[in-house]
Coordinates of C-alpha atoms in Angstrom, one line a residue:
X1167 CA 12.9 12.3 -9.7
X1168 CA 10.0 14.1 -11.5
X1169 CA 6.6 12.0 -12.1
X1170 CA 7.9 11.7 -16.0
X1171 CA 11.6 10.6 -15.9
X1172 CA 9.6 7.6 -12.9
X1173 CA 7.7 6.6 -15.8
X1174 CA 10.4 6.6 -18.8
X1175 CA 13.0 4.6 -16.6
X1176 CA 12.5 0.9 -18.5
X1177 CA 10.8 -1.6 -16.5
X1178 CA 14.2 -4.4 -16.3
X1179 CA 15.8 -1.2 -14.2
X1180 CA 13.4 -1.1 -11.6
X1181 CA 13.6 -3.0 -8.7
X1182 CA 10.9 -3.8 -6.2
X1183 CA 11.2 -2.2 -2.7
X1184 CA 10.0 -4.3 0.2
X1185 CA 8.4 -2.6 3.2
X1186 CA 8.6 -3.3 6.8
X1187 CA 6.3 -1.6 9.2
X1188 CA 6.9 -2.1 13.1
X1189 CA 3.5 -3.9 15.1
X1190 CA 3.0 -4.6 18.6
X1191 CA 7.0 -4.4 19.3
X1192 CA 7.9 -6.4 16.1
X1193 CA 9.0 -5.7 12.3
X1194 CA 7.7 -7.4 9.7
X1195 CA 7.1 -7.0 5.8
X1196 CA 4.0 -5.5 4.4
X1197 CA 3.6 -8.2 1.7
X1198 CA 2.7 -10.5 4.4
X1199 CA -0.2 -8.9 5.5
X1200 CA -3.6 -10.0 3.9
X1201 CA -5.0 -7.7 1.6
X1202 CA -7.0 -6.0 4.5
X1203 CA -4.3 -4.8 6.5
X1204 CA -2.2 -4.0 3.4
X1205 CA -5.1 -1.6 2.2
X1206 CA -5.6 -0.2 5.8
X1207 CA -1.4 0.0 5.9
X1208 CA -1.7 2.3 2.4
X1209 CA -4.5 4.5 3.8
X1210 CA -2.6 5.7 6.7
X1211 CA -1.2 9.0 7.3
X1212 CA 2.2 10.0 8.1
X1213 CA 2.6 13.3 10.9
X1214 CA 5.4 14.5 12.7
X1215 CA 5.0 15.8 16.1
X1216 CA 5.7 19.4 16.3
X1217 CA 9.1 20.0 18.6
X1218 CA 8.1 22.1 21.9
X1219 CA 11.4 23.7 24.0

């Protein structure tokens, strides 16, 4: 979905996606957090580990 047709789709369609993040062995939402850990949550960057045979 292109960065226009995102913002055409009328606001009663969209639905709000809840995220859950794993910590210290548990899942939990991200709306929980405090702001803090929400802001610290959005900042992070995702990586994947390259594969070695």
């Amino acid at each position: 979905m292109t960065e226009q047709e995102r913002q055409a789709l009328p606001q009663g369609k969209r639905t709000r996606c809840e995220v859950w993040t794993r910590v210290m062995g548990y899942h939990r939402p991200v709306q929980n957090w405090n702001e803090g850990k929400q802001e610290e949550f959005r900042e992070r960057k995702c990586f994947k580990e390259p594969v070695q045979l």
